[in-house]
Amino acid sequence: MEHVPPPAEELARLDRELAELDARRAQLLTRRAWLLAALRPPAPTAAPGWNPSAWGAPPSGRPGAPAAQPWGHVPPKQPSAPRSAQNVLLTLGGLLLTVAAIAFTLVSWGSMGIGGRSAVLALVTAGALAAPAVLLRRGLTATAEALTALALVLTLLDAYAVHAVAAPDTDGLGFTAAAATVLAALWTAYGLALGKLHLPLPAAVVLAQWPLLFGAWAAGAPALVVGWALLATAVLDGAIALWGKGTGARVTACVGGSVMAFSALIVGLTLSVTASGPLGALAPGVLLLTAAAAALAGAWRAPRGFARAGGVVAGLAVVAAVGGVPAAAVPEGWRVLAYLLAGLALTAVVRTRLPRNAVIGVLVASAAVVAGALVGAVPGLAAVLLGPVTLLSDVWAGSPEGFRSAVGSTLPWSELAATPVVAALVAGLLGAAYRWWPSPARIAAPLIAREEPGPGAGPAGAPGTGRPETPGAPWYAGGAPAARRRPSGAGLRGASGAGAAVLGWGALLLAGAVLDVPYAVAVAGETLLVAGLLALAVRGAGTGRDGSAAVPVTALVVALAAAVSTGLLSLASEGASYAVFGALTALFAGAAVRAGAGVERAVFAVAATAGGTVLSGFAGRSLGLAPHEAAPLVLLVPALTVLFGARLRRNPVALPVELTGALGALVAVALAVPDAPLLALVLALCGVLAAGAAVRPERRPVAGYPAAALFVLAAWVRLAASEVSFPEAYTLPVTVPALVVGFLRRRKDPEASSWMAYGPGLAATLLPSLAVAWTDPDWQRPLLLGVAALVITLLGARYRLQALLLLGGAVLALDGLHELAPYVVQVAGALPRWLPPALAGLLLLVVGATYEQRLRDARRLKDALGRMR
């Protein structure tokens, strides 16, 4: 039977495929246009200075005249002369004038009277302010900018001079605030009057940052008033950033407003957090709420990025203001709950008429508050999960009194009392969102209703595009085409369900630690949590209610982590260990039976196999056996996995289960390493299991070779344990079966190579024996090795087997050389010194004289060896 998807799912699939076809068509059209452009001949050289309009016509060609320009071609402008040198000179000149003005004001000021000083500085300032207007009319913009910078510095020096001479007893902060106000107004008017200058308006914005702040400080205002001054300055900056003139002024206002707004929020948050009671938190809350309102007001006209940032700032400010009042009335450990509730309340913004980008920013702030509240639960949850690892050093030492002593954590649990409530609250809300999320059909209904099929036309409101308009869709469905989004918001829904599962499990664990429940209750509770998670994973195995696998996969992963933590926690008591691992094994086995075919079933089966392996290890400890003595018991589960695999045959679960059993066999081998005889027994048993798996045709290529290797390794370990030092005792048990297998292979396939059939078996004995024979002072081993090599060589020559002939001949030659070496050395010592070189020269002469014959003999020998198998 073929699976017929629901109409909503099929509609979404069709939309995605249509969008892919549109994208592919656009790509092919773009490539076609490029190819056409590449095939066109190059355009002729254009006549200089002619630039036809869209309505004109190209001039007729004249003999000898240059070719006309292409239609619509605009000749490139001649590059202007570089102005870097001019800029450097102007900058240095303005800098020197500024230094001179400062030196005059600070150093030479006292040598003149009050009238002269005022007249000189006023005259210079007036000239510096008037000169840019004249220079702009003459087109000297760079020079005007340099003199404008000088004029800005002179106005600052004027303010300093007025304070030093006319009002020396005036408070410095108050005078600075007043001077900044006057200068900001002056430079604003100057910049608006000379609109071509880029410096006055940004300078005025910089000066406008200080009047309110310095005025509040000068008046000795409290921190709250300073915060209001900062906020008012930030609002002014926001207005300039939205409606100001000139990019420089708007950018400067944006930067200054961000700094001032951040400072105001810090002041308000600090006062709210440190308030002595709810009444003390009201005034900072009003400041924060006003900042939130200002941020949302700016989000109506701001671009997308700034609107979202404004939404984030507004959301965080509202949380700090609203949550700070109840937080000041509760103990310190429970304050996070007040802020969390305020953050969750922000989600109601989706029902308001705020701009979409501002709504997104507020929701991001809500998510940030929730994430920050959950961060406080991480240390406690980590202690609960990782604390039982300490029990590995003292297994079955005895049941502890409570849950906290079992995890061995020193965290201040009394200060973490709110963390279970926080996790449970967020889990409940996510679970509710997962439960009541709109179905795919409900969200896809507007898409279906708005489609108006027609020749050459797409859905209503988007002719010919195939992209329906969905103004009635909820905010999470968005306005994007259906082919580019999931109409049901399946990703968000799946994330909600997965988060609910994880946080619910963590809330229960933290509650047990905070309440310090008895050890037995903690162990039983964690086991029940594993059972619940497995039920959730099995119920949605393959796909969840949202069409995705987010919830079942998350439940499966959390169930595995919870099972490991529960198993470690149970190691404190023998009875608890058996009960927990037995229950976990049964639960995972049952989940494997109930789950559908797929990865989930394989994971469940593997976990059940691992639990059974641990139980077999517990059995050896309960019987009082040493770890190496309990190794054969651990092989019970691998034996069952071999039988299980033989029963399931080609079921996809069989292979993971058998591999898990193989890992259990490796554990048994590791346990048996301290005792060599027992290790040989365990290796032999592992070889039996591998051979049993190799009986099945589909496992033979994988299990056959390991089975042979395990048998050989078991024999070698047994021989080493018996202190047998003859290499033939290790190699002959390998050589004989290998030669038998090679003989059977040659009988079945006479064309098989002798190297494949007999080479490994012969080399396994001949080469180690030859190596030992060269260092053996006795004569028995070289003699027996030579006889064996001679027999092998003759058999190779008789049956034309290349491997036997070459291996046997090489071993025979080397063995004979070893035996004749003493006599050769003795004869060489008795010969005259000139005789060896003479014999070598004579040999070379003979070989050279008969080179062609020797070459033909070598070729015949090569051909003869090549004809052998």
Coordinates of C-alpha atoms in Angstrom, one line a residue, residues 126-557:
A126 CA 34.9 85.3 14.0
G127 CA 37.4 85.0 11.2
A128 CA 37.6 81.2 11.5
L129 CA 33.8 81.0 11.4
A130 CA 33.4 83.4 8.5
A131 CA 36.2 82.0 6.3
P132 CA 34.4 78.6 5.4
A133 CA 31.5 80.5 3.9
V134 CA 33.8 82.4 1.5
L135 CA 35.8 79.2 0.7
L136 CA 32.7 77.2 -0.1
R137 CA 31.6 79.8 -2.6
R138 CA 34.9 79.5 -4.3
G139 CA 34.7 75.6 -4.3
L140 CA 37.5 75.1 -1.8
T141 CA 35.6 72.5 0.3
A142 CA 38.6 70.8 1.9
T143 CA 40.1 74.1 3.0
A144 CA 36.7 75.1 4.5
E145 CA 36.5 71.8 6.4
A146 CA 40.0 72.4 7.9
L147 CA 39.1 75.9 9.0
T148 CA 35.8 74.6 10.5
A149 CA 37.8 72.3 12.7
L150 CA 39.9 75.2 13.8
A151 CA 36.8 77.2 14.5
L152 CA 35.4 74.4 16.7
V153 CA 38.5 74.3 18.8
L154 CA 38.5 78.1 19.1
T155 CA 34.9 78.1 20.4
L156 CA 36.0 75.6 23.0
L157 CA 38.9 77.9 23.9
D158 CA 36.5 80.8 24.1
A159 CA 34.4 78.9 26.6
Y160 CA 37.5 78.1 28.6
A161 CA 38.6 81.7 28.5
V162 CA 35.2 83.0 29.7
H163 CA 35.3 80.6 32.6
A164 CA 38.9 81.5 33.5
V165 CA 38.4 85.3 33.3
A166 CA 34.8 86.2 33.6
A167 CA 33.5 83.5 36.0
P168 CA 36.4 81.8 37.8
D169 CA 34.4 81.0 40.8
T170 CA 31.6 79.2 38.9
D171 CA 31.3 75.5 39.4
G172 CA 33.1 73.6 36.7
L173 CA 30.5 71.0 36.0
G174 CA 27.7 73.5 35.8
F175 CA 29.6 75.9 33.6
T176 CA 30.6 73.0 31.3
A177 CA 26.9 72.0 31.0
A178 CA 25.9 75.6 30.1
A179 CA 28.8 76.0 27.7
A180 CA 28.0 72.7 26.0
T181 CA 24.4 73.8 25.5
V182 CA 25.4 77.1 24.0
L183 CA 28.0 75.6 21.8
A184 CA 25.7 72.8 20.6
A185 CA 23.1 75.3 19.6
L186 CA 25.7 77.5 17.9
W187 CA 27.2 74.7 15.9
T188 CA 23.8 73.3 15.0
A189 CA 22.8 76.7 13.5
Y190 CA 26.2 77.1 11.8
G191 CA 25.9 73.6 10.3
L192 CA 22.4 74.2 9.0
A193 CA 23.5 77.5 7.6
L194 CA 26.5 76.0 5.7
G195 CA 24.9 72.7 4.6
K196 CA 28.0 71.6 2.6
L197 CA 30.2 71.3 5.7
H198 CA 30.3 67.8 7.2
L199 CA 31.8 68.6 10.6
P200 CA 29.6 71.1 12.4
L201 CA 26.5 69.0 12.9
P202 CA 28.3 65.8 14.2
A203 CA 30.2 68.1 16.5
A204 CA 27.0 69.7 17.8
V205 CA 25.6 66.2 18.4
V206 CA 28.7 65.3 20.5
L207 CA 28.4 68.5 22.5
A208 CA 24.7 67.8 23.1
Q209 CA 25.5 64.6 25.0
W210 CA 26.8 66.5 28.1
P211 CA 24.5 69.3 29.2
L212 CA 21.9 67.2 31.1
L213 CA 24.5 64.8 32.5
F214 CA 26.9 67.5 33.8
G215 CA 24.0 69.6 35.0
A216 CA 22.6 66.7 37.1
W217 CA 26.1 66.0 38.5
A218 CA 26.6 69.7 39.3
A219 CA 23.3 69.9 41.2
G220 CA 24.3 66.8 43.3
A221 CA 21.3 64.9 42.0
P222 CA 20.8 61.3 43.1
A223 CA 21.5 58.4 40.8
L224 CA 17.9 58.2 39.7
V225 CA 18.0 61.8 38.4
V226 CA 21.2 61.0 36.6
G227 CA 19.5 58.1 35.0
W228 CA 16.7 60.3 33.8
A229 CA 19.2 62.8 32.4
L230 CA 20.9 60.0 30.5
L231 CA 17.6 58.7 29.2
A232 CA 16.5 62.2 28.1
T233 CA 19.8 62.6 26.2
A234 CA 19.3 59.2 24.6
V235 CA 15.8 60.2 23.4
L236 CA 17.2 63.4 21.9
D237 CA 19.8 61.3 20.1
G238 CA 17.1 59.0 18.8
A239 CA 15.2 61.9 17.4
I240 CA 18.3 63.2 15.7
A241 CA 19.1 59.8 14.3
L242 CA 15.6 59.5 12.8
W243 CA 15.0 63.1 11.6
G244 CA 18.4 64.7 11.6
K245 CA 20.1 66.2 8.6
G246 CA 23.3 64.5 7.3
T247 CA 24.6 61.0 7.6
G248 CA 27.4 62.0 9.9
A249 CA 25.1 63.7 12.4
R250 CA 22.7 60.7 12.3
V251 CA 25.4 58.1 12.8
T252 CA 26.9 60.2 15.6
A253 CA 23.5 60.5 17.3
C254 CA 22.9 56.8 16.9
V255 CA 26.2 55.9 18.6
G256 CA 25.7 58.5 21.3
G257 CA 22.2 57.4 21.9
S258 CA 23.2 53.8 22.3
V259 CA 25.8 54.7 24.9
M260 CA 23.5 57.0 26.8
A261 CA 20.6 54.5 26.7
F262 CA 22.8 51.7 27.9
S263 CA 24.0 53.8 30.7
A264 CA 20.5 54.8 31.7
L265 CA 19.4 51.2 31.7
I266 CA 22.4 50.2 33.8
V267 CA 21.5 52.9 36.3
G268 CA 17.8 51.8 36.4
L269 CA 18.6 48.1 36.7
T270 CA 21.2 48.7 39.5
L271 CA 18.7 50.7 41.5
S272 CA 16.0 48.2 40.9
V273 CA 18.1 45.2 41.9
T274 CA 19.5 46.9 45.0
A275 CA 16.2 48.4 46.2
S276 CA 15.3 47.6 49.8
G277 CA 11.7 46.9 49.1
P278 CA 8.9 47.0 46.5
L279 CA 8.3 50.7 47.0
G280 CA 12.0 51.4 46.4
A281 CA 11.9 49.5 43.1
L282 CA 9.0 51.6 41.8
A283 CA 10.9 54.7 40.8
P284 CA 13.7 52.8 38.9
G285 CA 10.9 50.8 37.3
V286 CA 9.3 53.9 36.0
L287 CA 12.6 54.9 34.5
L288 CA 13.0 51.5 32.8
L289 CA 9.4 51.6 31.5
T290 CA 10.0 55.0 30.0
A291 CA 13.1 53.7 28.3
A292 CA 11.1 50.8 27.0
A293 CA 8.4 53.1 25.6
A294 CA 11.1 55.3 24.0
A295 CA 12.7 52.3 22.3
L296 CA 9.3 51.1 21.0
A297 CA 8.5 54.5 19.7
G298 CA 11.7 54.6 17.8
A299 CA 11.1 51.2 16.4
W300 CA 8.1 52.5 14.3
R301 CA 10.4 54.4 12.0
A302 CA 13.7 52.7 12.4
P303 CA 15.1 50.2 9.8
R304 CA 14.7 46.5 10.4
G305 CA 17.9 45.9 12.4
F306 CA 17.5 48.9 14.6
A307 CA 13.8 48.1 15.1
R308 CA 14.6 44.6 16.3
A309 CA 17.3 46.0 18.6
G310 CA 14.8 48.5 20.0
G311 CA 12.4 45.6 20.6
V312 CA 15.0 43.7 22.5
V313 CA 16.0 46.7 24.6
A314 CA 12.3 47.5 25.3
G315 CA 11.6 43.9 26.3
L316 CA 14.5 43.6 28.7
A317 CA 13.7 47.0 30.3
V318 CA 10.1 45.9 30.8
V319 CA 11.2 42.7 32.5
A320 CA 13.6 44.6 34.8
A321 CA 10.9 47.1 35.7
V322 CA 8.0 44.8 36.2
G323 CA 9.9 41.9 37.7
G324 CA 12.0 44.2 40.0
V325 CA 9.1 45.1 42.2
P326 CA 8.0 41.6 43.3
A327 CA 11.7 40.5 43.3
A328 CA 12.4 43.0 46.0
A329 CA 9.8 41.4 48.3
V330 CA 10.9 37.8 48.0
P331 CA 14.1 36.0 49.2
E332 CA 17.1 36.2 47.0
G333 CA 16.8 32.6 45.7
W334 CA 13.3 33.2 44.4
R335 CA 13.9 36.5 42.6
V336 CA 14.6 34.8 39.4
L337 CA 11.0 33.5 39.3
A338 CA 9.7 37.1 39.4
Y339 CA 11.8 38.1 36.4
L340 CA 10.9 34.9 34.6
L341 CA 7.2 35.5 34.9
A342 CA 7.7 39.0 33.6
G343 CA 9.7 37.7 30.7
L344 CA 7.0 35.1 29.9
A345 CA 4.4 37.8 29.9
L346 CA 6.2 39.5 27.1
T347 CA 4.9 36.9 24.7
A348 CA 1.5 38.7 24.7
V349 CA 3.1 41.2 22.4
V350 CA 2.1 39.0 19.4
R351 CA -1.4 40.3 19.9
T352 CA -0.5 43.9 19.7
R353 CA -0.2 46.2 16.7
L354 CA 3.5 46.9 17.1
P355 CA 5.7 46.6 14.0
R356 CA 6.7 43.1 13.1
N357 CA 10.4 43.7 13.6
A358 CA 9.8 45.3 17.1
V359 CA 7.6 42.2 18.0
I360 CA 10.5 39.9 17.0
G361 CA 12.9 41.9 19.1
V362 CA 10.5 41.7 22.1
L363 CA 10.2 38.0 21.7
V364 CA 14.0 37.7 21.5
A365 CA 14.2 39.5 24.8
S366 CA 11.6 37.1 26.3
A367 CA 13.6 34.2 25.1
A368 CA 16.8 35.7 26.5
V369 CA 15.1 36.2 29.9
V370 CA 13.9 32.6 29.9
A371 CA 17.4 31.3 28.9
G372 CA 19.0 33.4 31.6
A373 CA 16.6 32.0 34.2
L374 CA 17.4 28.5 33.1
V375 CA 21.1 29.0 33.2
G376 CA 20.8 29.1 37.0
A377 CA 19.6 25.5 36.9
V378 CA 22.6 24.3 35.0
P379 CA 25.0 23.8 38.0
G380 CA 22.4 21.9 40.0
L381 CA 21.5 19.7 37.1
A382 CA 25.2 19.0 36.3
A383 CA 25.7 18.0 39.9
V384 CA 22.8 15.6 39.9
L385 CA 23.9 14.0 36.6
L386 CA 27.7 13.9 37.1
G387 CA 27.8 13.5 40.9
P388 CA 27.2 9.7 40.9
V389 CA 30.4 9.2 38.9
T390 CA 32.3 9.4 42.2
L391 CA 30.6 6.1 43.2
L392 CA 32.7 4.2 40.7
S393 CA 35.6 4.3 43.1
D394 CA 33.7 2.5 45.8
V395 CA 31.0 0.3 44.3
W396 CA 28.4 -1.2 46.7
A397 CA 29.8 0.8 49.7
G398 CA 26.3 1.1 51.2
S399 CA 23.2 3.1 50.6
P400 CA 23.6 6.8 51.5
E401 CA 21.0 8.6 53.6
G402 CA 19.7 11.1 51.0
F403 CA 19.9 12.1 47.4
R404 CA 22.5 14.9 48.0
S405 CA 24.9 12.6 49.8
A406 CA 24.6 10.2 46.9
V407 CA 25.6 12.8 44.3
G408 CA 28.3 14.1 46.6
S409 CA 27.8 17.8 45.7
T410 CA 28.6 20.8 47.9
L411 CA 26.3 23.2 46.1
P412 CA 24.2 25.6 48.3
W413 CA 20.9 23.8 47.5
S414 CA 18.9 26.1 49.7
E415 CA 19.7 29.0 47.3
L416 CA 18.7 26.8 44.3
A417 CA 15.2 26.2 45.7
A418 CA 13.6 28.1 42.8
T419 CA 15.4 26.3 40.0
P420 CA 12.9 23.3 39.9
V421 CA 10.0 25.7 39.8
V422 CA 11.6 27.7 37.0
A423 CA 12.3 24.6 35.0
A424 CA 8.8 23.2 35.6
L425 CA 7.1 26.4 34.7
V426 CA 9.0 26.8 31.4
A427 CA 8.4 23.1 30.6
G428 CA 4.7 23.5 31.2
L429 CA 4.5 26.5 28.9
L430 CA 6.4 24.7 26.2
G431 CA 4.3 21.6 26.6
A432 CA 1.2 23.8 26.3
A433 CA 2.5 25.4 23.2
Y434 CA 3.3 22.0 21.7
R435 CA -0.1 20.7 22.6
W436 CA -2.2 23.6 21.3
W437 CA -0.1 24.5 18.3
P438 CA -2.3 25.0 15.2
S439 CA -2.5 21.9 13.0
P440 CA -1.1 22.0 9.4
A441 CA -4.6 22.0 7.9
R442 CA -5.6 25.0 10.0
I443 CA -2.7 27.1 8.8
A444 CA -2.8 25.8 5.3
A445 CA -6.5 26.6 4.9
P446 CA -5.9 30.3 4.0
L447 CA -3.4 29.2 1.4
I448 CA -5.9 26.9 -0.2
A449 CA -8.8 29.5 0.0
R450 CA -6.7 32.2 -1.7
E451 CA -5.6 30.2 -4.6
E452 CA -7.4 31.1 -7.8
P453 CA -6.2 28.9 -10.6
G454 CA -6.3 30.4 -14.1
P455 CA -4.3 30.3 -17.3
G456 CA -1.0 32.2 -16.8
A457 CA -2.0 33.5 -13.4
G458 CA -0.9 32.5 -9.9
P459 CA -2.9 32.8 -6.7
A460 CA -4.8 35.9 -5.9
G461 CA -2.7 39.0 -5.2
A462 CA 0.3 37.5 -6.9
P463 CA -0.5 37.1 -10.6
G464 CA 1.7 34.7 -12.4
T465 CA 4.0 34.1 -9.4
G466 CA 2.5 31.0 -7.9
R467 CA 3.0 32.6 -4.4
P468 CA -0.1 33.2 -2.4
E469 CA -0.5 36.1 -0.1
T470 CA -1.3 35.1 3.5
P471 CA -2.1 38.3 5.4
G472 CA -4.4 36.2 7.8
A473 CA -1.7 33.7 8.7
P474 CA -0.3 33.9 12.3
W475 CA 3.0 35.7 13.0
Y476 CA 5.0 32.4 13.1
A477 CA 3.8 31.3 9.7
G478 CA 5.2 34.6 8.2
G479 CA 4.4 36.1 4.8
A480 CA 7.0 34.1 2.9
P481 CA 6.0 31.9 0.0
A482 CA 4.7 28.5 1.0
A483 CA 7.5 26.8 -0.8
R484 CA 10.1 28.6 1.3
R485 CA 8.6 27.9 4.7
R486 CA 6.8 25.3 6.7
P487 CA 3.1 26.3 6.8
S488 CA 2.5 24.6 10.1
G489 CA 5.6 26.0 11.9
A490 CA 6.7 22.4 12.4
G491 CA 10.2 23.4 13.4
L492 CA 9.0 25.7 16.3
R493 CA 6.4 23.2 17.4
G494 CA 8.9 20.4 17.5
A495 CA 11.4 22.6 19.4
S496 CA 8.7 23.4 21.9
G497 CA 7.9 19.7 22.5
A498 CA 11.6 18.8 22.8
G499 CA 12.3 21.6 25.2
A500 CA 9.3 20.6 27.3
A501 CA 10.6 17.0 27.6
V502 CA 14.1 18.1 28.6
L503 CA 13.1 20.7 31.1
G504 CA 10.4 18.5 32.7
W505 CA 13.0 15.8 33.3
G506 CA 15.5 18.3 34.7
A507 CA 12.8 19.9 37.0
L508 CA 12.0 16.5 38.6
L509 CA 15.7 15.8 39.1
L510 CA 16.4 19.2 40.7
A511 CA 13.3 18.9 42.9
G512 CA 14.7 15.6 44.3
A513 CA 18.0 17.2 45.1
V514 CA 16.5 20.4 46.6
L515 CA 14.1 18.4 48.8
D516 CA 16.9 15.8 49.5
V517 CA 14.6 12.8 49.1
P518 CA 15.7 9.4 50.5
Y519 CA 18.1 7.5 48.4
A520 CA 15.6 4.7 47.5
V521 CA 13.1 7.3 46.4
A522 CA 15.6 9.0 44.2
V523 CA 16.7 5.8 42.5
A524 CA 13.1 4.7 42.0
G525 CA 12.1 8.2 40.7
E526 CA 14.9 8.4 38.2
T527 CA 14.1 4.9 36.9
L528 CA 10.4 5.9 36.5
L529 CA 11.6 9.0 34.6
V530 CA 13.6 6.8 32.2
A531 CA 10.4 4.7 31.7
G532 CA 8.4 7.8 30.9
L533 CA 11.0 9.1 28.5
L534 CA 11.1 5.8 26.7
A535 CA 7.3 5.7 26.4
L536 CA 7.4 9.2 24.9
A537 CA 10.2 8.1 22.5
V538 CA 8.4 4.9 21.5
R539 CA 5.0 6.7 21.0
G540 CA 6.5 9.1 18.5
A541 CA 9.2 6.9 17.1
G542 CA 9.9 7.9 13.5
T543 CA 7.8 11.1 13.5
G544 CA 6.1 13.3 16.0
R545 CA 2.7 14.9 16.0
D546 CA 4.3 17.9 14.3
G547 CA 5.5 15.9 11.4
S548 CA 9.1 15.9 12.6
A549 CA 11.2 13.7 14.8
A550 CA 12.3 16.4 17.3
V551 CA 10.3 15.2 20.3
P552 CA 10.9 11.4 20.0
V553 CA 14.6 11.9 19.2
T554 CA 15.1 14.3 22.1
A555 CA 13.2 11.9 24.4
L556 CA 15.5 9.1 23.2
V557 CA 18.7 11.0 23.9

